[in-house]
Amino acid sequence: MNIPKELKYSRDHEWVKIEGTRATIGITDFAQSQLGDVVFVELPAVGDEVAAGSGLAVIESVKAVSDIYAPLAGKVVETNELLADAPETVNQDAYGTGWIAVLEISDLPQPDALLDSEAYERLVGEGGQ
Amino acid sequence: MTARQTPLYEAHVRYGGRIVEFGGWLLPVQYAGILEEHKAVREKAGLFDVSHMGEVLVKGPDSLSFLQKLVTNDVARLAANQVQYTPMCYPDGGTVDDLLIYKRGNGEYFLVINAANIEKDWAWMQANSTGFQVELSNLSAATAELALQGPLAEAILSKLTDVDLQQLAYYWFLPEATVAGRPVMISRTGYTGEDGFEIYSRPEDAAYLWTAIMQAGEPYGLLPAGLGCRDTLRFEAALPLYGHELARDITPVEAGIGKFIAFGKGEFTGRAALAEQKQNKPQRRLAGLVVNGHGIARAGYPVMFQGQRIGTVTTGSYAPTLNKNIGLALIEAAYAGIGQQLAVEIRGKNVAAEVIGKPFYRRP
């Protein structure tokens, strides 16, 4: 299971890369493997304001519909339009070209709201619940 | 209730199957991935564990008359070693189950029923056998079943059996054959829209047969296949699934499988209600939909016409072979004509859809 050290993680299996006031968000390798073949991604609109823990995107695999939550609060400033034509990118490169959206952070998350890679690895090791 | 394991549970884990609970059974939803397995079955072959299916043996001098009353199709048309698909209905025309009937000989029929319906069907058959000289045996626990499906299925299975599978026609079966030296019953049937075989065995032989078939199929590109692609395959072929396209409150006439109702055979349970529905045209019909807008229709989503709800999606998915998002939906008959523009409500938004012909996929 690939869990990059430099990223932060939510308990809902999103990853976050914080650079200055911007946060890039995607789903983890564990999440994509559990979902199976991704066939559709419903992206948020640029300009949407999202609260921490609210719905950010919807990912559909062949069999299931899954909500992707915003790990922190912010305004959507970029979405990954590549996923409209190639949703399978989420499976192929979850931490890279399979990113979902970039938020301009409005509220920094509480110190314990996001997990580091070791804590996330323990969560996944316990079955991901 | 704890979920049950089929005799192949350990094989599924060994082959990397992702196990889920389905109708009280622990079964693999996928191994390599639903799309890859789907493609393997369409282009090469896939091997499924369908041991969770139920089996009932009907024996006795009144077997035929009992079955003629029990199901809607004309069982008298079956020759020995032939298989028939049929709905089984309640007096009001609602569907108890859909099943396969294998005629083993005069006075002996082997029924294959849906796993989730075994207890209900068994009780229904017992209750309806009053007055008939028949003996019913529930063989579900004593029967394992593998399904080998795909255009290369015949070539693969031929390596493991002495019988000439080329001579076995669609919807016929061999009651006594061997595969890899084990006694089995083989039918040329299936649920994927492809050519293929169902192989019935003793539970203790199932794991051995699985491994033998997987090994024989390896050079042909055979993959183990899970429940996930079983559903996408049958869905593209527009084959009805109990609990979705057929149910207690959905009749075979509404589901568009009226050709399996033999009104000419005499009395059977549900006959009057189904005949009336057929004559007056059903108010609801099962239609095929393609979603033209962005989104995937799922079972239970509302189907809309100009802001009014006119029905419900029964199965909806991305269709791998067609590379489209399609659906089966039970909708008001007035809107079921091919080309009708409709919408599917997906997470609160109306997404454009259009009625298209079924099946969505037909084998070349």
Short mmCIF file of N, CA, C and O in Angstrom, two decimals, chain A residues 33-37 39-40 42 58 60-65, chain B residues 18 33-35 231-232 294-296 298 301 317-318 347 349:
data_model
loop_
_atom_site.label_atom_id
_atom_site.label_comp_id
_atom_site.label_asym_id
_atom_site.label_seq_id
_atom_site.Cartn_x
_atom_site.Cartn_y
_atom_site.Cartn_z
N SER A 33 -8.16 1.40 -4.32
CA SER A 33 -8.15 -0.06 -4.46
C SER A 33 -9.44 -0.66 -3.90
O SER A 33 -9.95 -1.65 -4.41
N GLN A 34 -9.98 -0.02 -2.85
CA GLN A 34 -11.24 -0.51 -2.29
C GLN A 34 -12.42 -0.22 -3.23
O GLN A 34 -13.34 -1.03 -3.34
N LEU A 35 -12.37 0.92 -3.89
CA LEU A 35 -13.47 1.28 -4.78
C LEU A 35 -13.51 0.40 -6.02
O LEU A 35 -14.57 0.09 -6.54
N GLY A 36 -12.36 -0.02 -6.50
CA GLY A 36 -12.31 -0.73 -7.77
C GLY A 36 -12.31 0.26 -8.92
O GLY A 36 -12.07 1.46 -8.73
N ASP A 37 -12.62 -0.24 -10.12
CA ASP A 37 -12.52 0.56 -11.33
C ASP A 37 -13.39 1.82 -11.25
O ASP A 37 -14.62 1.73 -11.21
N VAL A 39 -15.27 4.84 -12.79
CA VAL A 39 -15.83 5.10 -14.12
C VAL A 39 -16.46 6.49 -14.26
O VAL A 39 -16.85 6.88 -15.36
N PHE A 40 -16.55 7.22 -13.16
CA PHE A 40 -17.14 8.56 -13.25
C PHE A 40 -16.74 9.37 -12.02
O PHE A 40 -16.76 8.86 -10.91
N GLU A 42 -17.71 13.09 -10.30
CA GLU A 42 -18.48 14.34 -10.33
C GLU A 42 -17.68 15.37 -9.53
O GLU A 42 -17.55 15.27 -8.32
N VAL A 58 -18.00 13.32 -6.00
CA VAL A 58 -18.59 11.99 -5.94
C VAL A 58 -17.80 11.11 -6.90
O VAL A 58 -17.58 11.50 -8.05
N GLU A 60 -17.69 7.40 -8.72
CA GLU A 60 -18.47 6.19 -8.96
C GLU A 60 -17.57 5.13 -9.55
O GLU A 60 -16.88 5.35 -10.54
N SER A 61 -17.56 3.97 -8.89
CA SER A 61 -16.91 2.81 -9.48
C SER A 61 -17.98 2.03 -10.22
O SER A 61 -19.14 2.45 -10.26
N VAL A 62 -17.62 0.90 -10.81
CA VAL A 62 -18.62 0.15 -11.57
C VAL A 62 -19.82 -0.16 -10.68
O VAL A 62 -20.96 -0.01 -11.08
N LYS A 63 -19.55 -0.55 -9.42
CA LYS A 63 -20.64 -1.02 -8.58
C LYS A 63 -21.16 -0.02 -7.55
O LYS A 63 -22.22 -0.25 -6.98
N ALA A 64 -20.38 1.04 -7.25
CA ALA A 64 -20.76 1.82 -6.08
C ALA A 64 -20.58 3.32 -6.30
O ALA A 64 -19.78 3.76 -7.11
N VAL A 65 -21.35 4.08 -5.52
CA VAL A 65 -21.25 5.54 -5.51
C VAL A 65 -20.61 5.93 -4.18
O VAL A 65 -21.07 5.49 -3.13
N ARG B 18 -11.82 -10.36 -3.80
CA ARG B 18 -12.26 -9.47 -2.73
C ARG B 18 -13.64 -9.95 -2.29
O ARG B 18 -14.60 -9.90 -3.06
N GLY B 33 -10.31 -7.10 -11.22
CA GLY B 33 -11.07 -5.87 -11.40
C GLY B 33 -12.28 -6.18 -12.27
O GLY B 33 -12.19 -7.01 -13.19
N ILE B 34 -13.38 -5.50 -12.01
CA ILE B 34 -14.62 -5.82 -12.72
C ILE B 34 -14.46 -5.62 -14.23
O ILE B 34 -14.88 -6.46 -15.03
N LEU B 35 -13.82 -4.51 -14.62
CA LEU B 35 -13.73 -4.22 -16.06
C LEU B 35 -12.88 -5.26 -16.79
O LEU B 35 -13.22 -5.70 -17.89
N ASP B 231 -22.82 -9.25 -12.88
CA ASP B 231 -23.93 -8.31 -12.98
C ASP B 231 -23.81 -7.38 -14.19
O ASP B 231 -24.80 -7.14 -14.87
N THR B 232 -22.62 -6.87 -14.46
CA THR B 232 -22.51 -5.98 -15.63
C THR B 232 -22.73 -6.75 -16.93
O THR B 232 -23.28 -6.22 -17.88
N HIS B 294 -24.22 13.78 -17.97
CA HIS B 294 -23.14 13.28 -17.14
C HIS B 294 -23.69 12.60 -15.90
O HIS B 294 -24.38 13.22 -15.11
N GLY B 295 -23.37 11.35 -15.73
CA GLY B 295 -23.79 10.66 -14.52
C GLY B 295 -24.16 9.23 -14.82
O GLY B 295 -24.32 8.83 -15.97
N ILE B 296 -24.26 8.46 -13.75
CA ILE B 296 -24.59 7.05 -13.87
C ILE B 296 -25.91 6.80 -13.15
O ILE B 296 -26.06 7.16 -11.98
N ARG B 298 -28.52 4.62 -11.21
CA ARG B 298 -28.38 3.48 -10.30
C ARG B 298 -29.77 2.98 -9.91
O ARG B 298 -30.75 3.74 -9.97
N TYR B 301 -33.11 5.04 -8.57
CA TYR B 301 -33.18 6.45 -8.96
C TYR B 301 -34.48 6.71 -9.73
O TYR B 301 -34.91 5.90 -10.54
N SER B 317 -25.83 1.19 -14.62
CA SER B 317 -24.39 1.00 -14.48
C SER B 317 -23.69 1.58 -15.69
O SER B 317 -24.31 1.87 -16.71
N TYR B 318 -22.40 1.71 -15.54
CA TYR B 318 -21.55 1.89 -16.70
C TYR B 318 -21.52 0.54 -17.41
O TYR B 318 -21.39 -0.50 -16.77
N ARG B 347 -28.71 12.31 -7.84
CA ARG B 347 -28.33 13.21 -6.74
C ARG B 347 -28.99 14.58 -6.89
O ARG B 347 -28.35 15.62 -6.84
N LYS B 349 -30.32 16.05 -9.43
CA LYS B 349 -30.32 16.74 -10.73
C LYS B 349 -30.95 15.85 -11.81
O LYS B 349 -30.72 14.65 -11.83
#
